[in-house]
Amino acid sequence: MRTAARAEPAGRQQIDAPRGRLVDLTLLVAEELPCWWSTHMPYQHKTFNWFADRADPAAPLLSRTGPYQTRWMLIDEHTGTHVDAPAHFVPPPGSGLPHEGEQGTVTVDRVPLEQLAGPAAVIDVPEDLPGAGPGVSPTIEPGLLHEHERDHGPIEAGTVVLFRTGWDRRYHPGAEGDGYCFDALVARTGPGWPAPEVPIMTELLGRGVRCVGTDAPSMGSSHDGGPVHVAGLSRGAVFVEALHHLERLPSRGAYFLFAPLNIARGTGAPGRAMAWVPTDDGSRPA
């Protein structure tokens, strides 16, 4: 049974303004870019009303409602930089399905905004991580977490952990962008993106982390994305996927925020990812 939409989601929904230089961490969404999950509804963005009628054999522009421009979008919830709510992989209680639970009632409109904000710990993932193959993702192991903590201190509850893999460098228009998601997920001709699996996600949850992000298309692997989603989302975590330009953040010291569209009953939602970086950290300018 679907729940009724509510005017306000749960939680305090108030975040104290951080200080520092604002950095945009959001992918550009466009029809020519690989912004949608390769087996989901393709993103479309079309003109509904133009300033005046304009004949064109391919797509005429019409002034249906007046001298202004407006466009419509066909968009999957998990397009571009977006958040996964627990309901994305957790069935609701009483459904009789595997992994059902109370977290299955937590749609994106019920995720407290403050869960999507906090001090960032950016974990660097080596480009030569072993295990990659056609259609297969290399695994991000707990050792990378331990190495990060040895260098930068322990990760505390409320920290937003971001995996910096550099996979967003494959986000290009047209056929060149197939290496971002399609080649690994559908064609199985290219390597999968680096992905954390259950052991490291379990450790992060044990430290009180409730928001984890990645600059790859998904937190789950290209060959078996389910287990890590279930492990994290069933315990109340949320995932911010398809981030961009994490190289602009220091390993510690930035403050992260993801602001999703407030979609009733959404299993996820696109939005804007950003971070405030201390101006004296010596990082690259935005």
PDB file of C-alpha atoms in Angstrom:
ATOM      1  CA  MET A   1       0.000   0.000   0.000  1.00  0.00           C
ATOM      2  CA  ARG A   2       1.323   3.397  -0.920  1.00  0.00           C
ATOM      3  CA  THR A   3       1.611   5.961   1.819  1.00  0.00           C
ATOM      4  CA  ALA A   4       0.085   9.398   1.419  1.00  0.00           C
ATOM      5  CA  ALA A   5       2.403  12.256   0.557  1.00  0.00           C
ATOM      6  CA  ARG A   6       3.335  14.530   3.429  1.00  0.00           C
ATOM      7  CA  ALA A   7       4.027  18.231   3.297  1.00  0.00           C
ATOM      8  CA  GLU A   8       7.170  17.937   5.437  1.00  0.00           C
ATOM      9  CA  PRO A   9       9.609  15.026   5.738  1.00  0.00           C
ATOM     10  CA  ALA A  10      10.760  13.706   9.088  1.00  0.00           C
ATOM     11  CA  GLY A  11      13.635  15.337  10.922  1.00  0.00           C
ATOM     12  CA  ARG A  12      14.832  18.731  11.978  1.00  0.00           C
ATOM     13  CA  GLN A  13      15.633  19.814   8.385  1.00  0.00           C
ATOM     14  CA  GLN A  14      17.915  22.621   9.490  1.00  0.00           C
ATOM     15  CA  ILE A  15      21.643  22.814   8.864  1.00  0.00           C
ATOM     16  CA  ASP A  16      23.974  25.457  10.224  1.00  0.00           C
ATOM     17  CA  ALA A  17      25.722  27.298   7.384  1.00  0.00           C
ATOM     18  CA  PRO A  18      29.327  26.114   6.980  1.00  0.00           C
ATOM     19  CA  ARG A  19      32.219  28.375   6.002  1.00  0.00           C
ATOM     20  CA  GLY A  20      34.623  28.088   3.096  1.00  0.00           C
ATOM     21  CA  ARG A  21      34.737  28.004  -0.697  1.00  0.00           C
ATOM     22  CA  LEU A  22      31.709  26.321  -2.291  1.00  0.00           C
ATOM     23  CA  VAL A  23      32.514  23.484  -4.724  1.00  0.00           C
ATOM     24  CA  ASP A  24      29.972  21.879  -7.061  1.00  0.00           C
ATOM     25  CA  LEU A  25      30.156  18.057  -7.121  1.00  0.00           C
ATOM     26  CA  THR A  26      27.266  17.411  -9.510  1.00  0.00           C
ATOM     27  CA  LEU A  27      27.275  15.785 -12.943  1.00  0.00           C
ATOM     28  CA  LEU A  28      25.737  17.734 -15.811  1.00  0.00           C
ATOM     29  CA  VAL A  29      22.498  16.044 -16.958  1.00  0.00           C
ATOM     30  CA  ALA A  30      21.935  16.017 -20.726  1.00  0.00           C
ATOM     31  CA  GLU A  31      20.499  13.651 -23.329  1.00  0.00           C
ATOM     32  CA  GLU A  32      23.899  13.250 -24.988  1.00  0.00           C
ATOM     33  CA  LEU A  33      25.591  12.296 -21.707  1.00  0.00           C
ATOM     34  CA  PRO A  34      25.388   8.855 -19.998  1.00  0.00           C
ATOM     35  CA  CYS A  35      23.439  10.290 -17.074  1.00  0.00           C
ATOM     36  CA  TRP A  36      20.878   7.486 -16.685  1.00  0.00           C
ATOM     37  CA  TRP A  37      21.373   3.914 -15.470  1.00  0.00           C
ATOM     38  CA  SER A  38      21.988   1.946 -18.651  1.00  0.00           C
ATOM     39  CA  THR A  39      19.100  -0.496 -18.154  1.00  0.00           C
ATOM     40  CA  HIS A  40      16.569   2.123 -16.972  1.00  0.00           C
ATOM     41  CA  MET A  41      14.432   4.744 -18.698  1.00  0.00           C
ATOM     42  CA  PRO A  42      16.660   6.999 -20.823  1.00  0.00           C
ATOM     43  CA  TYR A  43      16.636  10.661 -19.863  1.00  0.00           C
ATOM     44  CA  GLN A  44      14.736  12.954 -22.249  1.00  0.00           C
ATOM     45  CA  HIS A  45      14.395  16.739 -22.272  1.00  0.00           C
ATOM     46  CA  LYS A  46      12.138  18.309 -24.929  1.00  0.00           C
ATOM     47  CA  THR A  47      10.685  21.694 -25.747  1.00  0.00           C
ATOM     48  CA  PHE A  48       6.970  21.994 -24.973  1.00  0.00           C
ATOM     49  CA  ASN A  49       6.518  25.711 -25.714  1.00  0.00           C
ATOM     50  CA  TRP A  50       8.654  28.135 -27.739  1.00  0.00           C
ATOM     51  CA  PHE A  51       8.425  31.921 -28.084  1.00  0.00           C
ATOM     52  CA  ALA A  52       6.878  31.618 -31.556  1.00  0.00           C
ATOM     53  CA  ASP A  53       6.077  28.857 -34.032  1.00  0.00           C
ATOM     54  CA  ARG A  54       9.133  27.720 -35.947  1.00  0.00           C
ATOM     55  CA  ALA A  55       8.896  25.094 -38.705  1.00  0.00           C
ATOM     56  CA  ASP A  56      11.452  22.296 -38.682  1.00  0.00           C
ATOM     57  CA  PRO A  57      11.183  18.910 -40.450  1.00  0.00           C
ATOM     58  CA  ALA A  58      12.677  17.038 -37.484  1.00  0.00           C
ATOM     59  CA  ALA A  59      11.064  18.786 -34.528  1.00  0.00           C
ATOM     60  CA  PRO A  60       8.965  21.921 -35.134  1.00  0.00           C
ATOM     61  CA  LEU A  61       8.799  24.404 -32.289  1.00  0.00           C
ATOM     62  CA  LEU A  62       5.317  25.546 -31.300  1.00  0.00           C
ATOM     63  CA  SER A  63       4.081  28.496 -29.277  1.00  0.00           C
ATOM     64  CA  ARG A  64       1.201  26.636 -27.614  1.00  0.00           C
ATOM     65  CA  THR A  65       0.659  28.879 -24.634  1.00  0.00           C
ATOM     66  CA  GLY A  66       2.419  32.181 -25.180  1.00  0.00           C
ATOM     67  CA  PRO A  67       5.731  33.912 -26.024  1.00  0.00           C
ATOM     68  CA  TYR A  68       8.029  32.079 -23.596  1.00  0.00           C
ATOM     69  CA  GLN A  69      10.064  28.877 -23.469  1.00  0.00           C
ATOM     70  CA  THR A  70       9.475  25.836 -21.252  1.00  0.00           C
ATOM     71  CA  ARG A  71      10.584  22.223 -21.525  1.00  0.00           C
ATOM     72  CA  TRP A  72       9.501  18.875 -20.079  1.00  0.00           C
ATOM     73  CA  MET A  73      11.662  16.060 -18.747  1.00  0.00           C
ATOM     74  CA  LEU A  74      11.332  12.283 -18.696  1.00  0.00           C
ATOM     75  CA  ILE A  75      13.667  11.270 -15.901  1.00  0.00           C
ATOM     76  CA  ASP A  76      14.354   8.189 -13.799  1.00  0.00           C
ATOM     77  CA  GLU A  77      14.762   8.777 -10.067  1.00  0.00           C
ATOM     78  CA  HIS A  78      18.365   7.558 -10.292  1.00  0.00           C
ATOM     79  CA  THR A  79      19.585   9.933 -13.008  1.00  0.00           C
ATOM     80  CA  GLY A  80      22.794  11.917 -12.752  1.00  0.00           C
ATOM     81  CA  THR A  81      24.065  12.703  -9.274  1.00  0.00           C
ATOM     82  CA  HIS A  82      21.396  11.235  -7.014  1.00  0.00           C
ATOM     83  CA  VAL A  83      20.636   9.640  -3.667  1.00  0.00           C
ATOM     84  CA  ASP A  84      19.421   6.110  -2.966  1.00  0.00           C
ATOM     85  CA  ALA A  85      16.822   5.983  -0.198  1.00  0.00           C
ATOM     86  CA  PRO A  86      16.449   2.756   1.830  1.00  0.00           C
ATOM     87  CA  ALA A  87      13.233   1.860  -0.042  1.00  0.00           C
ATOM     88  CA  HIS A  88      15.323   1.426  -3.207  1.00  0.00           C
ATOM     89  CA  PHE A  89      16.476  -2.058  -2.090  1.00  0.00           C
ATOM     90  CA  VAL A  90      14.489  -2.803   1.067  1.00  0.00           C
ATOM     91  CA  PRO A  91      10.899  -4.092   0.604  1.00  0.00           C
ATOM     92  CA  PRO A  92       8.306  -2.808   3.091  1.00  0.00           C
ATOM     93  CA  PRO A  93       7.391  -4.901   6.133  1.00  0.00           C
ATOM     94  CA  GLY A  94       4.650  -7.422   5.509  1.00  0.00           C
ATOM     95  CA  SER A  95       5.480  -7.785   1.812  1.00  0.00           C
ATOM     96  CA  GLY A  96       6.770 -11.317   2.311  1.00  0.00           C
ATOM     97  CA  LEU A  97       9.862 -10.507   0.247  1.00  0.00           C
ATOM     98  CA  PRO A  98      13.512 -11.153   1.158  1.00  0.00           C
ATOM     99  CA  HIS A  99      15.156  -8.395   3.230  1.00  0.00           C
ATOM    100  CA  GLU A 100      11.826  -6.748   4.091  1.00  0.00           C
ATOM    101  CA  GLY A 101      11.894  -4.357   7.018  1.00  0.00           C
ATOM    102  CA  GLU A 102      10.929  -0.994   8.434  1.00  0.00           C
ATOM    103  CA  GLN A 103      13.569   0.746   6.326  1.00  0.00           C
ATOM    104  CA  GLY A 104      11.463  -0.225   3.329  1.00  0.00           C
ATOM    105  CA  THR A 105       9.088   2.575   4.303  1.00  0.00           C
ATOM    106  CA  VAL A 106      11.866   5.207   4.139  1.00  0.00           C
ATOM    107  CA  THR A 107      11.479   6.894   0.775  1.00  0.00           C
ATOM    108  CA  VAL A 108      13.495   9.931  -0.243  1.00  0.00           C
ATOM    109  CA  ASP A 109      10.938  12.408   1.127  1.00  0.00           C
ATOM    110  CA  ARG A 110      11.401  10.773   4.544  1.00  0.00           C
ATOM    111  CA  VAL A 111      15.205  11.017   4.636  1.00  0.00           C
ATOM    112  CA  PRO A 112      16.174  13.827   7.032  1.00  0.00           C
ATOM    113  CA  LEU A 113      18.143  16.483   5.200  1.00  0.00           C
ATOM    114  CA  GLU A 114      20.748  16.531   7.943  1.00  0.00           C
ATOM    115  CA  GLN A 115      21.580  12.883   7.152  1.00  0.00           C
ATOM    116  CA  LEU A 116      22.791  14.109   3.761  1.00  0.00           C
ATOM    117  CA  ALA A 117      25.175  16.645   5.266  1.00  0.00           C
ATOM    118  CA  GLY A 118      28.272  16.491   7.400  1.00  0.00           C
ATOM    119  CA  PRO A 119      32.061  16.652   7.526  1.00  0.00           C
ATOM    120  CA  ALA A 120      33.523  14.705   4.622  1.00  0.00           C
ATOM    121  CA  ALA A 121      36.108  11.945   4.759  1.00  0.00           C
ATOM    122  CA  VAL A 122      37.342  11.366   1.209  1.00  0.00           C
ATOM    123  CA  ILE A 123      38.890   7.912   0.716  1.00  0.00           C
ATOM    124  CA  ASP A 124      41.226   7.617  -2.272  1.00  0.00           C
ATOM    125  CA  VAL A 125      40.807   4.446  -4.314  1.00  0.00           C
ATOM    126  CA  PRO A 126      43.858   3.390  -6.385  1.00  0.00           C
ATOM    127  CA  GLU A 127      43.398   3.213 -10.145  1.00  0.00           C
ATOM    128  CA  ASP A 128      45.122  -0.178 -10.219  1.00  0.00           C
ATOM    129  CA  LEU A 129      42.782  -1.815  -7.703  1.00  0.00           C
ATOM    130  CA  PRO A 130      42.974  -5.570  -8.456  1.00  0.00           C
ATOM    131  CA  GLY A 131      40.036  -7.656  -9.636  1.00  0.00           C
ATOM    132  CA  ALA A 132      38.725  -5.610 -12.567  1.00  0.00           C
ATOM    133  CA  GLY A 133      37.591  -7.461 -15.681  1.00  0.00           C
ATOM    134  CA  PRO A 134      35.032  -7.206 -18.465  1.00  0.00           C
ATOM    135  CA  GLY A 135      31.785  -6.468 -16.657  1.00  0.00           C
ATOM    136  CA  VAL A 136      33.446  -7.014 -13.284  1.00  0.00           C
ATOM    137  CA  SER A 137      34.162  -4.352 -10.649  1.00  0.00           C
ATOM    138  CA  PRO A 138      37.259  -4.418  -8.465  1.00  0.00           C
ATOM    139  CA  THR A 139      36.412  -4.510  -4.760  1.00  0.00           C
ATOM    140  CA  ILE A 140      37.133  -1.693  -2.305  1.00  0.00           C
ATOM    141  CA  GLU A 141      38.345  -3.555   0.793  1.00  0.00           C
ATOM    142  CA  PRO A 142      38.451  -2.482   4.477  1.00  0.00           C
ATOM    143  CA  GLY A 143      42.212  -2.023   4.189  1.00  0.00           C
ATOM    144  CA  LEU A 144      41.672   1.260   2.338  1.00  0.00           C
ATOM    145  CA  LEU A 145      39.511   2.499   5.210  1.00  0.00           C
ATOM    146  CA  HIS A 146      42.177   1.526   7.757  1.00  0.00           C
ATOM    147  CA  GLU A 147      44.892   3.219   5.685  1.00  0.00           C
ATOM    148  CA  HIS A 148      42.806   6.410   5.461  1.00  0.00           C
ATOM    149  CA  GLU A 149      42.265   6.429   9.226  1.00  0.00           C
ATOM    150  CA  ARG A 150      45.972   5.894   9.916  1.00  0.00           C
ATOM    151  CA  ASP A 151      46.784   8.964   7.824  1.00  0.00           C
ATOM    152  CA  HIS A 152      43.860  11.230   8.769  1.00  0.00           C
ATOM    153  CA  GLY A 153      42.424  10.007  12.057  1.00  0.00           C
ATOM    154  CA  PRO A 154      39.350   7.963  12.942  1.00  0.00           C
ATOM    155  CA  ILE A 155      36.067   8.403  11.128  1.00  0.00           C
ATOM    156  CA  GLU A 156      33.418   9.499  13.616  1.00  0.00           C
ATOM    157  CA  ALA A 157      29.652   9.160  13.684  1.00  0.00           C
ATOM    158  CA  GLY A 158      27.940  11.641  11.365  1.00  0.00           C
ATOM    159  CA  THR A 159      30.823  11.780   8.912  1.00  0.00           C
ATOM    160  CA  VAL A 160      29.928  11.585   5.215  1.00  0.00           C
ATOM    161  CA  VAL A 161      32.326   9.103   3.607  1.00  0.00           C
ATOM    162  CA  LEU A 162      33.100   9.668  -0.089  1.00  0.00           C
ATOM    163  CA  PHE A 163      34.941   7.177  -2.294  1.00  0.00           C
ATOM    164  CA  ARG A 164      37.175   9.036  -4.752  1.00  0.00           C
ATOM    165  CA  THR A 165      37.737   6.586  -7.628  1.00  0.00           C
ATOM    166  CA  GLY A 166      38.148   9.009 -10.541  1.00  0.00           C
ATOM    167  CA  TRP A 167      35.548   7.057 -12.532  1.00  0.00           C
ATOM    168  CA  ASP A 168      33.728  10.292 -13.410  1.00  0.00           C
ATOM    169  CA  ARG A 169      36.543  11.022 -15.879  1.00  0.00           C
ATOM    170  CA  ARG A 170      34.723   8.561 -18.186  1.00  0.00           C
ATOM    171  CA  TYR A 171      31.591  10.735 -18.283  1.00  0.00           C
ATOM    172  CA  HIS A 172      31.594  11.968 -21.900  1.00  0.00           C
ATOM    173  CA  PRO A 173      29.006  12.621 -24.631  1.00  0.00           C
ATOM    174  CA  GLY A 174      28.063  10.013 -27.201  1.00  0.00           C
ATOM    175  CA  ALA A 175      29.828   6.704 -27.761  1.00  0.00           C
ATOM    176  CA  GLU A 176      32.898   7.907 -25.839  1.00  0.00           C
ATOM    177  CA  GLY A 177      30.750   7.843 -22.706  1.00  0.00           C
ATOM    178  CA  ASP A 178      29.912   4.127 -22.999  1.00  0.00           C
ATOM    179  CA  GLY A 179      32.849   3.396 -20.729  1.00  0.00           C
ATOM    180  CA  TYR A 180      31.095   5.158 -17.861  1.00  0.00           C
ATOM    181  CA  CYS A 181      28.350   2.548 -17.364  1.00  0.00           C
ATOM    182  CA  PHE A 182      27.137   0.797 -20.535  1.00  0.00           C
ATOM    183  CA  ASP A 183      30.281  -1.176 -21.397  1.00  0.00           C
ATOM    184  CA  ALA A 184      30.506  -2.741 -17.933  1.00  0.00           C
ATOM    185  CA  LEU A 185      26.824  -3.144 -17.124  1.00  0.00           C
ATOM    186  CA  VAL A 186      25.264  -4.100 -20.486  1.00  0.00           C
ATOM    187  CA  ALA A 187      27.884  -4.962 -23.107  1.00  0.00           C
ATOM    188  CA  ARG A 188      30.236  -6.576 -20.570  1.00  0.00           C
ATOM    189  CA  THR A 189      33.155  -5.490 -22.725  1.00  0.00           C
ATOM    190  CA  GLY A 190      34.746  -3.013 -20.339  1.00  0.00           C
ATOM    191  CA  PRO A 191      35.862  -3.088 -16.708  1.00  0.00           C
ATOM    192  CA  GLY A 192      33.475  -2.264 -13.917  1.00  0.00           C
ATOM    193  CA  TRP A 193      33.952   0.715 -11.617  1.00  0.00           C
ATOM    194  CA  PRO A 194      35.571   0.209  -8.185  1.00  0.00           C
ATOM    195  CA  ALA A 195      32.869  -0.644  -5.650  1.00  0.00           C
ATOM    196  CA  PRO A 196      32.784  -1.186  -1.886  1.00  0.00           C
ATOM    197  CA  GLU A 197      31.405  -4.512  -0.756  1.00  0.00           C
ATOM    198  CA  VAL A 198      29.696  -5.623   2.447  1.00  0.00           C
ATOM    199  CA  PRO A 199      32.764  -5.835   4.771  1.00  0.00           C
ATOM    200  CA  ILE A 200      33.843  -2.199   4.373  1.00  0.00           C
ATOM    201  CA  MET A 201      30.238  -0.960   4.397  1.00  0.00           C
ATOM    202  CA  THR A 202      29.634  -2.866   7.640  1.00  0.00           C
ATOM    203  CA  GLU A 203      32.692  -1.217   9.209  1.00  0.00           C
ATOM    204  CA  LEU A 204      31.509   2.239   8.181  1.00  0.00           C
ATOM    205  CA  LEU A 205      28.047   1.627   9.615  1.00  0.00           C
ATOM    206  CA  GLY A 206      29.670   0.434  12.831  1.00  0.00           C
ATOM    207  CA  ARG A 207      31.419   3.804  13.110  1.00  0.00           C
ATOM    208  CA  GLY A 208      28.102   5.627  12.880  1.00  0.00           C
ATOM    209  CA  VAL A 209      28.342   6.632   9.206  1.00  0.00           C
ATOM    210  CA  ARG A 210      24.879   7.077   7.688  1.00  0.00           C
ATOM    211  CA  CYS A 211      25.706   8.678   4.341  1.00  0.00           C
ATOM    212  CA  VAL A 212      28.202   7.235   1.859  1.00  0.00           C
ATOM    213  CA  GLY A 213      29.000   8.631  -1.583  1.00  0.00           C
ATOM    214  CA  THR A 214      30.942   7.646  -4.688  1.00  0.00           C
ATOM    215  CA  ASP A 215      31.971   9.232  -7.980  1.00  0.00           C
ATOM    216  CA  ALA A 216      31.118   5.945  -9.729  1.00  0.00           C
ATOM    217  CA  PRO A 217      27.676   5.294 -11.293  1.00  0.00           C
ATOM    218  CA  SER A 218      26.627   3.075  -8.382  1.00  0.00           C
ATOM    219  CA  MET A 219      27.714   2.068  -4.898  1.00  0.00           C
ATOM    220  CA  GLY A 220      27.169  -1.531  -5.985  1.00  0.00           C
ATOM    221  CA  SER A 221      29.450  -3.395  -8.342  1.00  0.00           C
ATOM    222  CA  SER A 222      28.681  -3.772 -12.036  1.00  0.00           C
ATOM    223  CA  HIS A 223      28.436  -7.558 -11.650  1.00  0.00           C
ATOM    224  CA  ASP A 224      26.437  -7.824  -8.399  1.00  0.00           C
ATOM    225  CA  GLY A 225      25.228  -4.534  -6.983  1.00  0.00           C
ATOM    226  CA  GLY A 226      22.591  -5.904  -4.628  1.00  0.00           C
ATOM    227  CA  PRO A 227      24.451  -7.081  -1.508  1.00  0.00           C
ATOM    228  CA  VAL A 228      26.124  -3.792  -0.580  1.00  0.00           C
ATOM    229  CA  HIS A 229      22.899  -1.867  -1.201  1.00  0.00           C
ATOM    230  CA  VAL A 230      20.982  -4.209   1.078  1.00  0.00           C
ATOM    231  CA  ALA A 231      23.723  -4.118   3.716  1.00  0.00           C
ATOM    232  CA  GLY A 232      23.748  -0.329   3.890  1.00  0.00           C
ATOM    233  CA  LEU A 233      20.182   0.701   3.134  1.00  0.00           C
ATOM    234  CA  SER A 234      18.613  -1.926   5.402  1.00  0.00           C
ATOM    235  CA  ARG A 235      20.458  -0.334   8.331  1.00  0.00           C
ATOM    236  CA  GLY A 236      19.251   3.164   7.543  1.00  0.00           C
ATOM    237  CA  ALA A 237      22.172   4.476   5.500  1.00  0.00           C
ATOM    238  CA  VAL A 238      21.724   6.418   2.266  1.00  0.00           C
ATOM    239  CA  PHE A 239      24.012   6.432  -0.787  1.00  0.00           C
ATOM    240  CA  VAL A 240      24.888   9.432  -2.955  1.00  0.00           C
ATOM    241  CA  GLU A 241      26.005   8.102  -6.333  1.00  0.00           C
ATOM    242  CA  ALA A 242      27.525   9.563  -9.506  1.00  0.00           C
ATOM    243  CA  LEU A 243      29.367  12.412  -7.806  1.00  0.00           C
ATOM    244  CA  HIS A 244      31.772  14.581  -9.800  1.00  0.00           C
ATOM    245  CA  HIS A 245      35.093  16.343  -9.212  1.00  0.00           C
ATOM    246  CA  LEU A 246      35.914  14.793  -5.846  1.00  0.00           C
ATOM    247  CA  GLU A 247      39.538  15.652  -6.646  1.00  0.00           C
ATOM    248  CA  ARG A 248      38.631  19.197  -5.606  1.00  0.00           C
ATOM    249  CA  LEU A 249      38.177  18.101  -1.992  1.00  0.00           C
ATOM    250  CA  PRO A 250      40.839  17.519   0.647  1.00  0.00           C
ATOM    251  CA  SER A 251      40.905  14.133   2.375  1.00  0.00           C
ATOM    252  CA  ARG A 252      39.475  15.831   5.464  1.00  0.00           C
ATOM    253  CA  GLY A 253      38.177  19.291   6.265  1.00  0.00           C
ATOM    254  CA  ALA A 254      35.390  19.823   3.721  1.00  0.00           C
ATOM    255  CA  TYR A 255      31.712  19.940   4.644  1.00  0.00           C
ATOM    256  CA  PHE A 256      29.429  17.994   2.292  1.00  0.00           C
ATOM    257  CA  LEU A 257      25.748  18.472   1.430  1.00  0.00           C
ATOM    258  CA  PHE A 258      23.457  16.732  -1.036  1.00  0.00           C
ATOM    259  CA  ALA A 259      20.104  18.430  -1.678  1.00  0.00           C
ATOM    260  CA  PRO A 260      17.703  16.015  -3.431  1.00  0.00           C
ATOM    261  CA  LEU A 261      14.386  16.792  -5.020  1.00  0.00           C
ATOM    262  CA  ASN A 262      11.681  16.229  -2.423  1.00  0.00           C
ATOM    263  CA  ILE A 263       9.777  13.470  -4.251  1.00  0.00           C
ATOM    264  CA  ALA A 264       6.905  11.725  -2.481  1.00  0.00           C
ATOM    265  CA  ARG A 265       7.399   7.942  -2.397  1.00  0.00           C
ATOM    266  CA  GLY A 266      10.701   8.254  -4.283  1.00  0.00           C
ATOM    267  CA  THR A 267      13.196   5.395  -4.069  1.00  0.00           C
ATOM    268  CA  GLY A 268      15.780   8.033  -4.881  1.00  0.00           C
ATOM    269  CA  ALA A 269      16.100  11.493  -6.359  1.00  0.00           C
ATOM    270  CA  PRO A 270      18.547  13.557  -8.366  1.00  0.00           C
ATOM    271  CA  GLY A 271      19.770  16.775  -6.856  1.00  0.00           C
ATOM    272  CA  ARG A 272      22.754  19.034  -6.272  1.00  0.00           C
ATOM    273  CA  ALA A 273      25.867  17.868  -4.465  1.00  0.00           C
ATOM    274  CA  MET A 274      28.214  20.446  -3.019  1.00  0.00           C
ATOM    275  CA  ALA A 275      30.925  20.940  -0.447  1.00  0.00           C
ATOM    276  CA  TRP A 276      32.440  23.836   1.426  1.00  0.00           C
ATOM    277  CA  VAL A 277      36.228  23.646   1.376  1.00  0.00           C
ATOM    278  CA  PRO A 278      38.374  25.641   3.824  1.00  0.00           C
ATOM    279  CA  THR A 279      40.087  28.390   1.864  1.00  0.00           C
ATOM    280  CA  ASP A 280      43.489  27.737   3.465  1.00  0.00           C
ATOM    281  CA  ASP A 281      43.697  24.001   2.636  1.00  0.00           C
ATOM    282  CA  GLY A 282      45.732  24.486  -0.528  1.00  0.00           C
ATOM    283  CA  SER A 283      43.358  22.414  -2.678  1.00  0.00           C
ATOM    284  CA  ARG A 284      42.726  23.126  -6.326  1.00  0.00           C
ATOM    285  CA  PRO A 285      40.382  26.014  -7.095  1.00  0.00           C
ATOM    286  CA  ALA A 286      36.863  25.124  -8.220  1.00  0.00           C
TER     287      ALA A 286
END
